[in-house]
Structure formats: structure tokens, C-alpha cells
PDB file of C-alpha atoms in Angstrom:
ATOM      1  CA  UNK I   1     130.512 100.184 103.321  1.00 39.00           C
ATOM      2  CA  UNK I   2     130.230  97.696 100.341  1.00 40.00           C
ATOM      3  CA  UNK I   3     126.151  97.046  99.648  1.00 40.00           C
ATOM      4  CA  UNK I   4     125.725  92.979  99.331  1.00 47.00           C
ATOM      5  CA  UNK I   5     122.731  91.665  97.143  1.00 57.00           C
ATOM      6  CA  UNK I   6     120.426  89.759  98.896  1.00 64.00           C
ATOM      7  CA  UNK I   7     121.038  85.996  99.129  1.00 76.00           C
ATOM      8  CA  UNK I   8     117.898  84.075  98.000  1.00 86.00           C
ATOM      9  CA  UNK I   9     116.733  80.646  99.218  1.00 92.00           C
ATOM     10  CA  UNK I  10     116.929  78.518  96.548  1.00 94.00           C
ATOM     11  CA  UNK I  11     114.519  75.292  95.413  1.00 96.00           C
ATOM     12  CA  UNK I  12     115.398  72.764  92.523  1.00 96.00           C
ATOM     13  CA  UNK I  13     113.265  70.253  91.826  1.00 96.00           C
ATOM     14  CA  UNK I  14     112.771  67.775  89.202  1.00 97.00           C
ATOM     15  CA  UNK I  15     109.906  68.146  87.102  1.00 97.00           C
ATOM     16  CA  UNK I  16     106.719  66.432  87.928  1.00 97.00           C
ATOM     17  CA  UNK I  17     107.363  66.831  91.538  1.00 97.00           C
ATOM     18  CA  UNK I  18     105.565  68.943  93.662  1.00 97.00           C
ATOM     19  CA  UNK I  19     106.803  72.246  94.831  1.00 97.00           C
ATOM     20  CA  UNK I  20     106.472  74.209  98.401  1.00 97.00           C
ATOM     21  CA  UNK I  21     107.974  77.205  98.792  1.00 97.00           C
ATOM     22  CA  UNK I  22     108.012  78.983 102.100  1.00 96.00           C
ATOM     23  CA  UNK I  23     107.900  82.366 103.248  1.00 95.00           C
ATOM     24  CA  UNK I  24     107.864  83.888 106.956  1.00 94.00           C
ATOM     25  CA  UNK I  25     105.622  87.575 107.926  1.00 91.00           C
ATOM     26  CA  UNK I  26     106.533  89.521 110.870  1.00 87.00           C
ATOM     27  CA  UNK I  27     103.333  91.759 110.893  1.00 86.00           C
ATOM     28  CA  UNK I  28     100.733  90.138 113.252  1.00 86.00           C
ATOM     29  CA  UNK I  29      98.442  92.773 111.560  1.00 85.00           C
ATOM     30  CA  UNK I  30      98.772  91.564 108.564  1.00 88.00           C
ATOM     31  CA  UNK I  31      95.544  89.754 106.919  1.00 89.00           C
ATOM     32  CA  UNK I  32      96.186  89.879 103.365  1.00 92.00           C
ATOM     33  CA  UNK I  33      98.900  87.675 101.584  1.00 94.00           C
ATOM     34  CA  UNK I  34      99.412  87.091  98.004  1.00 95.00           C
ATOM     35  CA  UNK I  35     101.999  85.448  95.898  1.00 97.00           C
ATOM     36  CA  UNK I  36     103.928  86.622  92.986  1.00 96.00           C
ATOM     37  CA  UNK I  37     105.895  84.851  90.427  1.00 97.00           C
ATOM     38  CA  UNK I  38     108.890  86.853  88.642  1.00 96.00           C
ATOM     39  CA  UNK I  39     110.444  85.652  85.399  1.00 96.00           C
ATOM     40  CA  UNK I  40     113.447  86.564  84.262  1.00 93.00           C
ATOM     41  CA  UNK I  41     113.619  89.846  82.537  1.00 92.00           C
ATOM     42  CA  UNK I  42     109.650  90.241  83.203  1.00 94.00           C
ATOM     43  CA  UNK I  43     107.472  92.607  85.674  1.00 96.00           C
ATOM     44  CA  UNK I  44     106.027  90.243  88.655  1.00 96.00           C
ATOM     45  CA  UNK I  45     103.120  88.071  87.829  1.00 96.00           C
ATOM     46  CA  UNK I  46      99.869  87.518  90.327  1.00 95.00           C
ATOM     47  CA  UNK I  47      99.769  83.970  91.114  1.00 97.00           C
ATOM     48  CA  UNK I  48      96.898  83.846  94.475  1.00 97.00           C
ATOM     49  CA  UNK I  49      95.974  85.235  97.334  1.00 96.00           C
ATOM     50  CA  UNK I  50      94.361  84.802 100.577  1.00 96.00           C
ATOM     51  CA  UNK I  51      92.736  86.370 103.265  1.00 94.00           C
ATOM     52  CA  UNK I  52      93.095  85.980 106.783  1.00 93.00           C
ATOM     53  CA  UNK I  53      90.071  84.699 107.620  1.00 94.00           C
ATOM     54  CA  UNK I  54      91.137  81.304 105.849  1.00 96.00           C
ATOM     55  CA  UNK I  55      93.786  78.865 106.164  1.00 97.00           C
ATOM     56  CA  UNK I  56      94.007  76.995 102.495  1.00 98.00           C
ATOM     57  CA  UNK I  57      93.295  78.012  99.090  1.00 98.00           C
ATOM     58  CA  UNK I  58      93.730  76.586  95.982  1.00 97.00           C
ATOM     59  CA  UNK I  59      94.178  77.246  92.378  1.00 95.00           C
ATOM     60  CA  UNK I  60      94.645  75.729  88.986  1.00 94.00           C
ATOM     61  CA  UNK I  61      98.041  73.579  90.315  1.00 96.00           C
ATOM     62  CA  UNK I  62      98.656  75.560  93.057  1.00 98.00           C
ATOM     63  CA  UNK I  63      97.621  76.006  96.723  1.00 98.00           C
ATOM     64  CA  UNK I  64      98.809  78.450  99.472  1.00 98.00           C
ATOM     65  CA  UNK I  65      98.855  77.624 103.030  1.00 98.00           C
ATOM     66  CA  UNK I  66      98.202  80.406 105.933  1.00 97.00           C
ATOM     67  CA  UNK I  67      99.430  79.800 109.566  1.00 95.00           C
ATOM     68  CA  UNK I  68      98.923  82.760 111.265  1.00 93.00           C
ATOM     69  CA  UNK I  69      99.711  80.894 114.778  1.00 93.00           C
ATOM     70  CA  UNK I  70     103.769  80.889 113.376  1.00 94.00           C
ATOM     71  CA  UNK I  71     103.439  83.649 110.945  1.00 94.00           C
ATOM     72  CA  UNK I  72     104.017  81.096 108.295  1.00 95.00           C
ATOM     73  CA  UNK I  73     102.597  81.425 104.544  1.00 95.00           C
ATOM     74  CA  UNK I  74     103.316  78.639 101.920  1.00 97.00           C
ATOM     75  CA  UNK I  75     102.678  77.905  98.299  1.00 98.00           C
ATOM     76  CA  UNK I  76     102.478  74.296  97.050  1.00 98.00           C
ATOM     77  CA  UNK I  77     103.019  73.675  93.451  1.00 98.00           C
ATOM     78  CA  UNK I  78     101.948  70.630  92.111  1.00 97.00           C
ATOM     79  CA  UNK I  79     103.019  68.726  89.304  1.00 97.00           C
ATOM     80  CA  UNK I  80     106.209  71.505  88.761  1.00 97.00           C
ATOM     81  CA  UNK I  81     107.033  72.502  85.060  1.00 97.00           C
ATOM     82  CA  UNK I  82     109.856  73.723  83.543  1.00 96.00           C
ATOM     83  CA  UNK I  83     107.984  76.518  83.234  1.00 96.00           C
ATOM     84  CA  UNK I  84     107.137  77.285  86.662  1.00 97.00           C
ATOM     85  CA  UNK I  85     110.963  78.555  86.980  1.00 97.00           C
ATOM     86  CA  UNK I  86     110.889  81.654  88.587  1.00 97.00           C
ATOM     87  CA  UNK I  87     111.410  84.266  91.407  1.00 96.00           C
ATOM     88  CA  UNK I  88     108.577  83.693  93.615  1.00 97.00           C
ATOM     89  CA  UNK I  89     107.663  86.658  96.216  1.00 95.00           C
ATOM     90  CA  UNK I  90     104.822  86.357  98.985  1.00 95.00           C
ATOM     91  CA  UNK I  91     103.696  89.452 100.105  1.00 93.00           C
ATOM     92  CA  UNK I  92     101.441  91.075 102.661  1.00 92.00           C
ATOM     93  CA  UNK I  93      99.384  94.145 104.386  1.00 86.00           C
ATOM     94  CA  UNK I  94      97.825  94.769 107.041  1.00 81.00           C
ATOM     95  CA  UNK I  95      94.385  95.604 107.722  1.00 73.00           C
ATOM     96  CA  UNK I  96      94.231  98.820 108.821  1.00 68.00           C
ATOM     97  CA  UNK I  97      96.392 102.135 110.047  1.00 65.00           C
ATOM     98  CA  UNK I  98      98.429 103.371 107.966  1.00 64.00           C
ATOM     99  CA  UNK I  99     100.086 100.558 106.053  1.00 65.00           C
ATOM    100  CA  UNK I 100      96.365  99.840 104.660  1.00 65.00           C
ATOM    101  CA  UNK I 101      97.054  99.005 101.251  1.00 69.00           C
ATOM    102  CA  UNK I 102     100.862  98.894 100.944  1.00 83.00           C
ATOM    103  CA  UNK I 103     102.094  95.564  99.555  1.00 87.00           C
ATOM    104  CA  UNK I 104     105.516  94.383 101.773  1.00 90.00           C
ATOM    105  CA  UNK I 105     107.261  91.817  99.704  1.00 92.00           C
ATOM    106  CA  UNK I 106     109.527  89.153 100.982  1.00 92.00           C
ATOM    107  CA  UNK I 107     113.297  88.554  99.465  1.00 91.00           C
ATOM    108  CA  UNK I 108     111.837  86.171  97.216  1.00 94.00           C
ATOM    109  CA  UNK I 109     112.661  81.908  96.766  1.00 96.00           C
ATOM    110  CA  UNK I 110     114.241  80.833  92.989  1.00 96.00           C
ATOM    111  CA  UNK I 111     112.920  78.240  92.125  1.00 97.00           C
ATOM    112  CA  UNK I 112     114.564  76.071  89.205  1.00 97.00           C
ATOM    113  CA  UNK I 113     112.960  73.154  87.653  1.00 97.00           C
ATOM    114  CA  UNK I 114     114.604  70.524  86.145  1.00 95.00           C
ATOM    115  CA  UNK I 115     113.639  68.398  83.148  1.00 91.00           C
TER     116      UNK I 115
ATOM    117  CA  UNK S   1     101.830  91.031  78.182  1.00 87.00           C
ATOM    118  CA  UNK S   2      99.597  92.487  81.230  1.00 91.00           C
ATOM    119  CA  UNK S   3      98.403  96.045  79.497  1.00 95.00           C
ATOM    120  CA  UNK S   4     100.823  97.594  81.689  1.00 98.00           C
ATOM    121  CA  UNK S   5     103.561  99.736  79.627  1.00 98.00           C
ATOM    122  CA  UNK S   6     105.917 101.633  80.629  1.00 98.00           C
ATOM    123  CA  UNK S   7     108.599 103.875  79.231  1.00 98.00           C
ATOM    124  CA  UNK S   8     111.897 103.772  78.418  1.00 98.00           C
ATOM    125  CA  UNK S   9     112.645 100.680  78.418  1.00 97.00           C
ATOM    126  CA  UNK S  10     116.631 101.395  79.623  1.00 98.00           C
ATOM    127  CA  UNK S  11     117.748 104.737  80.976  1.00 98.00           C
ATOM    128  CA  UNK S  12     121.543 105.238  81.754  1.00 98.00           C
ATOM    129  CA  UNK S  13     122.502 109.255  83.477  1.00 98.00           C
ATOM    130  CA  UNK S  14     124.872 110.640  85.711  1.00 98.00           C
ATOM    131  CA  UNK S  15     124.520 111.083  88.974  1.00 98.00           C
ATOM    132  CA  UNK S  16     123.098 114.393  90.074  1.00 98.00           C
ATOM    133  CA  UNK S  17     120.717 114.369  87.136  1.00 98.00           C
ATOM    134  CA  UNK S  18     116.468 114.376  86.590  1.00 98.00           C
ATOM    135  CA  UNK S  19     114.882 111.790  85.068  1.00 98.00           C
ATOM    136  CA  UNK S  20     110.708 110.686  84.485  1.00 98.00           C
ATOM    137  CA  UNK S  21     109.533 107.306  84.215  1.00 98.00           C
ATOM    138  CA  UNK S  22     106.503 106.821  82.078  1.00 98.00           C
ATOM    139  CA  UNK S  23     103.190 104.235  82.658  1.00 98.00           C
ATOM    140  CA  UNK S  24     100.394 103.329  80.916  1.00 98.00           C
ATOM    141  CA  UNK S  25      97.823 101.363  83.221  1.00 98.00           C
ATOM    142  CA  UNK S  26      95.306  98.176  81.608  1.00 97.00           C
ATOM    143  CA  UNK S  27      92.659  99.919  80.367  1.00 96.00           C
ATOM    144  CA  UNK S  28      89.983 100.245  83.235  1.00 94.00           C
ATOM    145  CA  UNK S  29      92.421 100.562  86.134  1.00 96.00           C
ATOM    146  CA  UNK S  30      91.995 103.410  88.360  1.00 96.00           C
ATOM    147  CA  UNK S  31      95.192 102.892  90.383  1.00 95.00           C
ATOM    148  CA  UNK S  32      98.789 102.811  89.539  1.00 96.00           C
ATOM    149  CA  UNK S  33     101.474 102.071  91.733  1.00 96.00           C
ATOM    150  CA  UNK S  34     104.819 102.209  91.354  1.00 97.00           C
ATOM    151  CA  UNK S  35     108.125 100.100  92.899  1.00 97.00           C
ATOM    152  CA  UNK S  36     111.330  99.985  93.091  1.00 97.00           C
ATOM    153  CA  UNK S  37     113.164  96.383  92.536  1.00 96.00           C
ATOM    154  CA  UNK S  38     117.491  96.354  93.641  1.00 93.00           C
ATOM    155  CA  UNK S  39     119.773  93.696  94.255  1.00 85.00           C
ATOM    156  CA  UNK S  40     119.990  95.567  97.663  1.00 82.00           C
ATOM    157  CA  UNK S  41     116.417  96.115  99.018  1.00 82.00           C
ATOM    158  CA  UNK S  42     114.570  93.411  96.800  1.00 88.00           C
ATOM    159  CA  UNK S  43     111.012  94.841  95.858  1.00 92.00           C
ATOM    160  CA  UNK S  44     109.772  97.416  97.753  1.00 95.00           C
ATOM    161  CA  UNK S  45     106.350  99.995  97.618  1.00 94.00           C
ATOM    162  CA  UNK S  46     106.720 102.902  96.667  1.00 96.00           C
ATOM    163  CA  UNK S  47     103.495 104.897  96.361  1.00 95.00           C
ATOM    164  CA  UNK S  48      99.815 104.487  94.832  1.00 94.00           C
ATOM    165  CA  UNK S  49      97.737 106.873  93.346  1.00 95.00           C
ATOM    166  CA  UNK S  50      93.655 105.892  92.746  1.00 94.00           C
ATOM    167  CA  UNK S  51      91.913 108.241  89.937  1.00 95.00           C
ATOM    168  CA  UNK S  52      94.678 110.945  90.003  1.00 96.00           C
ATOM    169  CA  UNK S  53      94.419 110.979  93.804  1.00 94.00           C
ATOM    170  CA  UNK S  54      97.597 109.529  96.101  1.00 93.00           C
ATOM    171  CA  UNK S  55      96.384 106.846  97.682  1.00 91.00           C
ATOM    172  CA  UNK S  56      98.895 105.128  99.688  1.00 90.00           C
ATOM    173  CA  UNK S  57     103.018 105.796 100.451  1.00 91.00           C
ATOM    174  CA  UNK S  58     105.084 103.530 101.049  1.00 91.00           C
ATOM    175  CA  UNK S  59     109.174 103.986 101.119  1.00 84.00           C
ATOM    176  CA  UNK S  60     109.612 106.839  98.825  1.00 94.00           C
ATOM    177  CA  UNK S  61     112.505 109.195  99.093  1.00 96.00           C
ATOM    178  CA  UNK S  62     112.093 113.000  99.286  1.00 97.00           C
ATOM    179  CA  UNK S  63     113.947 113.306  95.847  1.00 97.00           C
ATOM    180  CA  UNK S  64     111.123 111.303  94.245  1.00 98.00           C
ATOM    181  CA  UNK S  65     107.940 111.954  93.831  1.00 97.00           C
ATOM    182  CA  UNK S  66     104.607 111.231  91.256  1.00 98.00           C
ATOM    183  CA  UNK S  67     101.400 111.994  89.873  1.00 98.00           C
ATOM    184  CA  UNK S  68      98.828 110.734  88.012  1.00 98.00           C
ATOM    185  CA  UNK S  69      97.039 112.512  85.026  1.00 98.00           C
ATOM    186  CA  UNK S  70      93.472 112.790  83.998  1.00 97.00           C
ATOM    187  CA  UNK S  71      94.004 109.800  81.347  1.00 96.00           C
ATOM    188  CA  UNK S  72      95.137 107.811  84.123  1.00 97.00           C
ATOM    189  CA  UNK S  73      98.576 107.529  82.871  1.00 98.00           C
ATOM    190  CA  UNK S  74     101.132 108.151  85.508  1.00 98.00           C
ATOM    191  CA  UNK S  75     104.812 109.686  86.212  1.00 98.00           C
ATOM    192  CA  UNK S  76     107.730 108.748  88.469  1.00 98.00           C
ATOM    193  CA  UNK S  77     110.026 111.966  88.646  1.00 98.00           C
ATOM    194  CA  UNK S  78     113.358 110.967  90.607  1.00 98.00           C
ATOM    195  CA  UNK S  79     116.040 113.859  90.855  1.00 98.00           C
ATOM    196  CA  UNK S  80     119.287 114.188  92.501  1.00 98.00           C
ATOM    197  CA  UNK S  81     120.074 110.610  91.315  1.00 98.00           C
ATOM    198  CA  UNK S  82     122.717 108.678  93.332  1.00 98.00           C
ATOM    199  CA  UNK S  83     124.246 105.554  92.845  1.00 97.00           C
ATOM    200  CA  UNK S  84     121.891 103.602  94.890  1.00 95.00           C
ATOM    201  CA  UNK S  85     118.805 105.018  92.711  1.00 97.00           C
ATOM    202  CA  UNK S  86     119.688 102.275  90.028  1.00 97.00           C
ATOM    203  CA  UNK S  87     117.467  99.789  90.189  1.00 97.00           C
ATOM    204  CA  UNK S  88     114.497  98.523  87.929  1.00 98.00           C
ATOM    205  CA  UNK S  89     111.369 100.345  88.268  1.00 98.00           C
ATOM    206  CA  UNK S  90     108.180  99.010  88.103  1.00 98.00           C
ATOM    207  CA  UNK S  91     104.444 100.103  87.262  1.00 98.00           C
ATOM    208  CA  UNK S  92     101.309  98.225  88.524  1.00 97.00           C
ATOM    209  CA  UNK S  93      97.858  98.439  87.741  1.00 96.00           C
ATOM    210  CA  UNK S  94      94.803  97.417  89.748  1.00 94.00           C
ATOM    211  CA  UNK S  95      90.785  98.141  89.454  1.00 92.00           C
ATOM    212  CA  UNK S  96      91.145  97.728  93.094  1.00 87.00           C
ATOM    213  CA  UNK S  97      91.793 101.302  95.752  1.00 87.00           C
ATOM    214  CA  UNK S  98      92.849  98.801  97.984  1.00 84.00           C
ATOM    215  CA  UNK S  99      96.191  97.790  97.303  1.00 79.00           C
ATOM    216  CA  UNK S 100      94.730  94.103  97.308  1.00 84.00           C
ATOM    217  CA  UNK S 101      93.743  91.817  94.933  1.00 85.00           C
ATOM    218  CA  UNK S 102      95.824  91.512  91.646  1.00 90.00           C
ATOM    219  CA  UNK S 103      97.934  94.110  90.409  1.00 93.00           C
ATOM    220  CA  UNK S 104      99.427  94.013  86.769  1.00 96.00           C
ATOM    221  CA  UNK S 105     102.582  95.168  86.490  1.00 97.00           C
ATOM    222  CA  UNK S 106     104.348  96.448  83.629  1.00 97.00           C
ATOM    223  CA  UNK S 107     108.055  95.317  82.375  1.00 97.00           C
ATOM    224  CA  UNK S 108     109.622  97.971  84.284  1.00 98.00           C
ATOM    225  CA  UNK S 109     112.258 100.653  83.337  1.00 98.00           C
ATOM    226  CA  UNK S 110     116.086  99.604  84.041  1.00 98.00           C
ATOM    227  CA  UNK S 111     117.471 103.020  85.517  1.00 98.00           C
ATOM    228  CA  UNK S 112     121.473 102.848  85.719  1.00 98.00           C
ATOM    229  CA  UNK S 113     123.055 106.025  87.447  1.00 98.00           C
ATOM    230  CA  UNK S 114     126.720 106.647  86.527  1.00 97.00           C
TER     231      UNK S 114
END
């Protein structure tokens, strides 16, 4: 049959606002996520990760969220650009067997930031 | 630019046909991966090597396959094309074996089958 493109959750914010975008794991084995941010035309960028073993970290303007209760992973953008447009994929793996090591991506959020 | 190249750039064949994808890791990193990003499947794994050893598979087909060279530089081969092989390519870098931490990854090859 016909192949569809995936359909990905969108975000548009104004600029200066803060930004959360949300992502959902399946993998109760999982206990390493990270986040990736994709530009247009450009290979995926690293943008932080965390383990497990915590529920918050934060970076320069940006702070992911773990709630392995739900399954639940969220990055919080703060004080959104115009440059902070952009695919943004979470991603996980698990801890052991043998998925060790192998990224899984999720379908990705755009996220569009207006001036 | 992340020290990650790859080459070419574009590649357009016909269906049927052999092609290599090139990649140069950041100087330092032991381990290359590779994956494959379509409208269809999003991003997905498709296999690491570490210091010319494979490392890790992930959702490879049969018709594909890899290796990477003494000078750490590594090769996609994918043959048989089809269709559903276009897609944009990607090659990532890491210091890390693991798979974790951050990987660099290149600009990625734009394979169109025809």
C-alpha cells in the first residue's frame, strides 16, 4: 500500500517564552535518555542527557525532566530563540541485553519559534 | 561543523544497483555509527562499530552491511537498492563504546533510488 510520512507534533511559540517539549518511552529497561536537536538540512545535534538514576537536569537554557513512574521524558527550553527552531528527537537505551548501546529515537516534535 | 564528514553529499541510482557511503569520524573517536533517517521510519540505528570492531546492530537489512578501517574511517555498502532504501544517511562519532553520551554526527548522504 501507499507509505505515509510520519505526522509530527508540532510546538510554536513566541519568542521569549519558554518551551517544553514532550516525548513518551515504552522500554521500562531503558535508563539512558538524551535529546537531539535537528536543523534543517543538518545531521542531529546533542543537546543533554540523563541517566536513570536522576529525575532533573539542567543545562545552559535548557532542562530535561525524567518520570520513569509514566514513562515520560521532557525538555524545557527557556527563554526560546528563533534559533532554537528545530526537529527535536529524545531518545533512549536500555541498560543491558542486547539493545545495550543502541540509540531508539522518537518521531521527533518541530518546534517553530516566532519573533 | 561536528568533524564528522561524510561522502557524497547526494547520490541518485537505479534500483537494483550498489552503492558505498563514505565517513570520516572527529578525530579521536573510536566508534562510528551509522543511521538511516526516512519520512517513513523517522531515525533509526543502524549499526556501530568501536576500533574496527562491530559493536552494536541495530535494524540493518541483510542487503547492507559495514566496516570500519584501520584509520577509523568507515563504509556503509547497501546493494540491491529498492525504493524504500532512499532516505538520508547519517554518520556519528563518539569517544564513547557505549552508544551513550554524545555522538557527532555528520551531514549525512541524501541516497535517492530510481
Amino acid at each position: 500500500g501507499e507509505s505515509v510520512g510520519l505526522h509530527l507534533p508540532t510546538l510554536s511559540v513566541q519568542e521569549g517564552d519558554n518551551s517544553i517539549i514532550n516525548c513518551a518511552y515504552s522500554n521500562s529497561a531503558s535508563d539512558y535518555f538524551i535529546w537531539y536537536k535537528q536543523e534543517s538540512g543538518k545531521g542531529p545535534q546533542f543537546i543533554i542527557d540523563i541517566r536513570s538514576n536522576m529525575d532533573k537536569r539542567q543545562g545552559q537554557r535548557v532542562t530535561v525532566l525524567l518520570n520513569k513512574t509514566v514513562k515520560h521524558l521532557s525538555l524545557q527550553i527557556a527563554a526560546t530563540q528563533p534559533g532554537d527552531s528545530a526537529v527535536y528527537f529524545c531518545a533512549e537505551t536500555p541498560s543491558g541485553g542486547t539493545s545495550y548501546g543502541k540509540l531508539t529515537f522518537g518521531q521527533g516534535t518541530i518546534l517553530t519559534v516566532h519573533p | 561543523d561536528s568533524g564528522v564528514t561524510q561522502t557524497p553529499k547526494h547520490l541518485i541510482t537505479a534500483t537494483g544497483q550498489r552503492v558505498t557511503l563514505r565517513c570520516s569520524p572527529r578525530s579521536g573517536d573510536l566508534s562510528v555509527y551509522w543511521y538511516q533517517q526516512s519520512l517513513d521510519q523517522g531515525l533509526q540505528f543502524l549499526i556501530q562499530y568501536y576500533n574496527g570492531e562491530e559493536r552494536a546492530k541495530g535494524n540493518i537489512l541483510e542487503r547492507f552491511s559495514a566496516q570500519q578501517f584501520p584509520d577509523l574511517h568507515s563504509e556503509l555498502n547497501l546493494s540491491s537498492l529498492e525504493l524504500g532504501d532512499s532516505a538520508l544517511y547519517f554518520c556519528a562519532s563518539s569517544v564513547s563504546p557505549s552508544g551513550r553520551g554524545e555522538q557527532y554526527f555528520g551531514p549525512g548522504t541524501r541516497l535517492t533510488v530510481t
